[in-house]
Amino acid sequence: MDQEGFRKAAHAVVEHIIEYNSTLPNRPVLPKIQPGYLRDLIPSNAPEQPEPWPLIQADVESQIIPGLTHWQSPNFMAFFPALVTYPSLLGEMYSAAFTAPAFNWLCSPACTELETIVMDWVAKALALPDCFLSTSSGGGGGVIHGSASEALVTTMVAARERYLRVRADAEGLRNGTMERDDRIAFLRGRLVALSSDQAHSSTQKGALITGTRYRSISTSLSEDLSLTAPRLEEALQQCHADGLEPYYLTLTLGTTSTCAVDDFASIATLRSQYPNLWIHIDAAYAGAALILQVYQAQYSQDIGRVSDSFNFNMHKWLLVNFDASCLFVQNRNHLTRALSINPSYLQNSFTESGLVTDYRDWQIPLGRRFRALKIWFVMRSYGVEGLRTHVENSLRVGETFTAMVVERRDLFEIIATPRFALTCLRLRPDVAAAARMKQRQVNEKIYMSGDTELPHPRSDRIASLGASDTGEGQMLKVDAQSNLPGHDGAEQASETLANNLTKDIADLINSRGEIFITPTTTARKTLIRVVSGNPAASKEHAKKAFDIIVRTTEEVLDKCRQDEDLRN
Ligand code: PLP
């Protein structure tokens, strides 16, 4: 493709993208294809001869778009949003054009320098404490990673190395001695990473990658699924009693299932007792809300007091497309000490001068993308004010949705406090029980068989209730201190039935593809998560979504009653 060919093709692609975006609200949000659909459409070998661009582009419309889940649709209310905007797309274009895997400052000074500047812009826009700025006296700073998981595992490596070094130093073991190496090898085998049972699975995965252990700490619905200082302290003491070395703790601002927030303020009071415990705040989705003064006032200072590192994904809710995961640390030396390897081919006078940043030492890969451009373009095109307006709009849509659920409290219950435009609801257990079985029959079934679970047409689901799946690959441990409403068998049966029917409702909604929502199970309750950060989503979309949920719920309840009549 020569310059003229590129000009024509690029213009055609831009037109196609604009047309795709304008038709999004009318497309079913989920694709209607079967697994493997593409095999039948695309030859099994690459073409021997070059093909003209118009032919290739036509196949995007006919073969690729039918297999897309439309994350940018205002009817996409599943998982968390992953937004894209035009300024961000333009950043991607330039980034691709300039392709420079800028691992060292010298590899493309603008890549590094723009990244440092825009990370400071972001930190200031969120009112993160000054300790996270590149200009801070303590050596803070920000770096753009590909994902929250990557940011987390990178800080875990830094935490592991800091922990071992500090322990060995404290024991007076000299560098380079066998004794020190042996002691470090022993301690390494005892290291344990912690998080609440609501934290994203990336902490568990990070522990797997760093070769350390992992323990989750239970939370309770009565504490709004938040990790508190007493629960943490108990877990830390238990680790010590078991001969383990807790070196890393993930706290969350906006958990995946319900957007719970850990109790930063109370946990900050424990910091002085555990100075060598690295505390990371995972704010992958909800960190974007810190663009608003109301959340800054609530959280920013505590974030600075409690954490060594903080991460949020601009590519979820803050209008920059995937990938733009912003990691901030209070002391970048911990990253560079843990991750810096200096072979001769990477040495250069600028690095040796100490005047430049080499971001390769702040991350796992060597090469990196020029992601700062898209953040720069988005922040300039929208202004911080525009970002605030966008987040406020999502919050308003979320509040409208919550209010509608509250109005139908005869049908639904809300699980956990709705936050950050996420509402979690489920069918009320008493409504489920009334539709399915007369209470007397419920009791008979339970007391005759000693079984606390009702028969269900899809019993595989019952079997999976213990180890719950958030729908985002996250496995949550069952709360040791059960949140079930008591030990009464009938109540438990109603709970199980409400869980099963809620899952049926969600599955039926998703199978029809008008809206896309995520069912999840946490604290032994199956719920439907509804969230929309899409700038195009309005209160009308929230109303449409709620109408679909109500309609489908009534349909599932009717079916349940009919099945019951047939059985009797
Ligand atoms: N942390 C939280 C709270 C999340 O909700 C998610 C995913 O949604 C992640 C981490 C993982 O994000 P990533 O895909 O950027 O690794």
mmCIF file with all atom_site columns, N, CA and C and ligand atoms in Angstrom, residues 80 147-149 200 202 252 254-256 282 284 313 315-316 472, ligand 1:
data_model
loop_
_atom_site.group_PDB
_atom_site.id
_atom_site.type_symbol
_atom_site.label_atom_id
_atom_site.label_alt_id
_atom_site.label_comp_id
_atom_site.label_asym_id
_atom_site.label_entity_id
_atom_site.label_seq_id
_atom_site.pdbx_PDB_ins_code
_atom_site.Cartn_x
_atom_site.Cartn_y
_atom_site.Cartn_z
_atom_site.occupancy
_atom_site.B_iso_or_equiv
_atom_site.pdbx_formal_charge
_atom_site.auth_seq_id
_atom_site.auth_comp_id
_atom_site.auth_asym_id
_atom_site.auth_atom_id
_atom_site.pdbx_PDB_model_num
ATOM   1  N N  . PHE A 1 80  ? -17.404 -4.021  33.463 1.00 0.00 ? 80  PHE A N  1
ATOM   2  C CA . PHE A 1 80  ? -17.261 -2.577  33.606 1.00 0.00 ? 80  PHE A CA 1
ATOM   3  C C  . PHE A 1 80  ? -17.106 -2.023  32.200 1.00 0.00 ? 80  PHE A C  1
ATOM   4  N N  . SER A 1 147 ? -2.496  -3.133  31.743 1.00 0.00 ? 147 SER A N  1
ATOM   5  C CA . SER A 1 147 ? -3.684  -3.587  32.473 1.00 0.00 ? 147 SER A CA 1
ATOM   6  C C  . SER A 1 147 ? -3.443  -3.459  33.973 1.00 0.00 ? 147 SER A C  1
ATOM   7  N N  . ALA A 1 148 ? -4.543  -3.495  34.709 1.00 0.00 ? 148 ALA A N  1
ATOM   8  C CA . ALA A 1 148 ? -4.445  -3.430  36.172 1.00 0.00 ? 148 ALA A CA 1
ATOM   9  C C  . ALA A 1 148 ? -3.698  -4.648  36.706 1.00 0.00 ? 148 ALA A C  1
ATOM   10 N N  . SER A 1 149 ? -3.901  -5.799  36.059 1.00 0.00 ? 149 SER A N  1
ATOM   11 C CA . SER A 1 149 ? -3.227  -7.018  36.518 1.00 0.00 ? 149 SER A CA 1
ATOM   12 C C  . SER A 1 149 ? -1.717  -6.878  36.364 1.00 0.00 ? 149 SER A C  1
ATOM   13 N N  . HIS A 1 200 ? -10.245 -8.379  43.117 1.00 0.00 ? 200 HIS A N  1
ATOM   14 C CA . HIS A 1 200 ? -10.164 -9.035  41.810 1.00 0.00 ? 200 HIS A CA 1
ATOM   15 C C  . HIS A 1 200 ? -9.142  -10.174 41.859 1.00 0.00 ? 200 HIS A C  1
ATOM   16 N N  . SER A 1 202 ? -6.780  -10.830 40.221 1.00 0.00 ? 202 SER A N  1
ATOM   17 C CA . SER A 1 202 ? -5.401  -10.512 39.809 1.00 0.00 ? 202 SER A CA 1
ATOM   18 C C  . SER A 1 202 ? -4.418  -10.610 40.979 1.00 0.00 ? 202 SER A C  1
ATOM   19 N N  . THR A 1 252 ? -9.089  -2.434  47.672 1.00 0.00 ? 252 THR A N  1
ATOM   20 C CA . THR A 1 252 ? -9.822  -2.097  46.440 1.00 0.00 ? 252 THR A CA 1
ATOM   21 C C  . THR A 1 252 ? -10.720 -0.888  46.635 1.00 0.00 ? 252 THR A C  1
ATOM   22 N N  . GLY A 1 254 ? -13.706 0.050   44.714 1.00 0.00 ? 254 GLY A N  1
ATOM   23 C CA . GLY A 1 254 ? -14.627 -0.384  43.670 1.00 0.00 ? 254 GLY A CA 1
ATOM   24 C C  . GLY A 1 254 ? -14.389 -1.818  43.254 1.00 0.00 ? 254 GLY A C  1
ATOM   25 N N  . THR A 1 255 ? -14.819 -2.765  44.097 1.00 0.00 ? 255 THR A N  1
ATOM   26 C CA . THR A 1 255 ? -14.578 -4.177  43.781 1.00 0.00 ? 255 THR A CA 1
ATOM   27 C C  . THR A 1 255 ? -15.371 -4.610  42.541 1.00 0.00 ? 255 THR A C  1
ATOM   28 N N  . THR A 1 256 ? -14.921 -5.687  41.938 1.00 0.00 ? 256 THR A N  1
ATOM   29 C CA . THR A 1 256 ? -15.503 -6.100  40.663 1.00 0.00 ? 256 THR A CA 1
ATOM   30 C C  . THR A 1 256 ? -16.980 -6.470  40.809 1.00 0.00 ? 256 THR A C  1
ATOM   31 N N  . ASP A 1 282 ? -6.120  -1.088  44.293 1.00 0.00 ? 282 ASP A N  1
ATOM   32 C CA . ASP A 1 282 ? -6.630  -1.418  42.966 1.00 0.00 ? 282 ASP A CA 1
ATOM   33 C C  . ASP A 1 282 ? -7.937  -0.653  42.789 1.00 0.00 ? 282 ASP A C  1
ATOM   34 N N  . ALA A 1 284 ? -9.241  -0.115  39.646 1.00 0.00 ? 284 ALA A N  1
ATOM   35 C CA . ALA A 1 284 ? -9.258  -0.305  38.186 1.00 0.00 ? 284 ALA A CA 1
ATOM   36 C C  . ALA A 1 284 ? -10.396 0.451   37.509 1.00 0.00 ? 284 ALA A C  1
ATOM   37 N N  . ASN A 1 313 ? -7.628  2.155   35.715 1.00 0.00 ? 313 ASN A N  1
ATOM   38 C CA . ASN A 1 313 ? -7.614  2.016   34.262 1.00 0.00 ? 313 ASN A CA 1
ATOM   39 C C  . ASN A 1 313 ? -8.347  3.192   33.636 1.00 0.00 ? 313 ASN A C  1
ATOM   40 N N  . HIS A 1 315 ? -8.725  3.307   30.736 1.00 0.00 ? 315 HIS A N  1
ATOM   41 C CA . HIS A 1 315 ? -9.442  2.698   29.617 1.00 0.00 ? 315 HIS A CA 1
ATOM   42 C C  . HIS A 1 315 ? -10.765 2.058   30.026 1.00 0.00 ? 315 HIS A C  1
ATOM   43 N N  . LYS A 1 316 ? -11.124 2.158   31.280 1.00 0.00 ? 316 LYS A N  1
ATOM   44 C CA . LYS A 1 316 ? -12.452 1.666   31.618 1.00 0.00 ? 316 LYS A CA 1
ATOM   45 C C  . LYS A 1 316 ? -13.462 2.809   31.472 1.00 0.00 ? 316 LYS A C  1
ATOM   46 N N  . GLU A 1 472 ? -16.315 -12.530 35.385 1.00 0.00 ? 472 GLU A N  1
ATOM   47 C CA . GLU A 1 472 ? -15.136 -11.861 34.852 1.00 0.00 ? 472 GLU A CA 1
ATOM   48 C C  . GLU A 1 472 ? -13.901 -12.676 35.177 1.00 0.00 ? 472 GLU A C  1
HETATM 49 N N1 . PLP B 2 .   ? -9.262  -4.940  39.344 1.00 0.00 ? 1   PLP B N1 1
HETATM 50 C C1 . PLP B 2 .   ? -10.592 -4.759  39.313 1.00 0.00 ? 1   PLP B C1 1
HETATM 51 C C2 . PLP B 2 .   ? -11.279 -4.160  40.496 1.00 0.00 ? 1   PLP B C2 1
HETATM 52 C C3 . PLP B 2 .   ? -11.317 -5.129  38.168 1.00 0.00 ? 1   PLP B C3 1
HETATM 53 O O1 . PLP B 2 .   ? -12.642 -4.988  38.153 1.00 0.00 ? 1   PLP B O1 1
HETATM 54 C C4 . PLP B 2 .   ? -10.632 -5.677  37.072 1.00 0.00 ? 1   PLP B C4 1
HETATM 55 C C5 . PLP B 2 .   ? -11.359 -6.061  35.850 1.00 0.00 ? 1   PLP B C5 1
HETATM 56 O O2 . PLP B 2 .   ? -12.442 -5.631  35.589 1.00 0.00 ? 1   PLP B O2 1
HETATM 57 C C6 . PLP B 2 .   ? -9.247  -5.838  37.167 1.00 0.00 ? 1   PLP B C6 1
HETATM 58 C C7 . PLP B 2 .   ? -8.594  -5.475  38.318 1.00 0.00 ? 1   PLP B C7 1
HETATM 59 C C8 . PLP B 2 .   ? -8.453  -6.438  36.048 1.00 0.00 ? 1   PLP B C8 1
HETATM 60 O O3 . PLP B 2 .   ? -8.271  -5.486  35.082 1.00 0.00 ? 1   PLP B O3 1
HETATM 61 P P1 . PLP B 2 .   ? -7.246  -5.706  33.871 1.00 0.00 ? 1   PLP B P1 1
HETATM 62 O O4 . PLP B 2 .   ? -8.025  -6.364  32.800 1.00 0.00 ? 1   PLP B O4 1
HETATM 63 O O5 . PLP B 2 .   ? -6.860  -4.287  33.515 1.00 0.00 ? 1   PLP B O5 1
HETATM 64 O O6 . PLP B 2 .   ? -6.121  -6.510  34.347 1.00 0.00 ? 1   PLP B O6 1
#
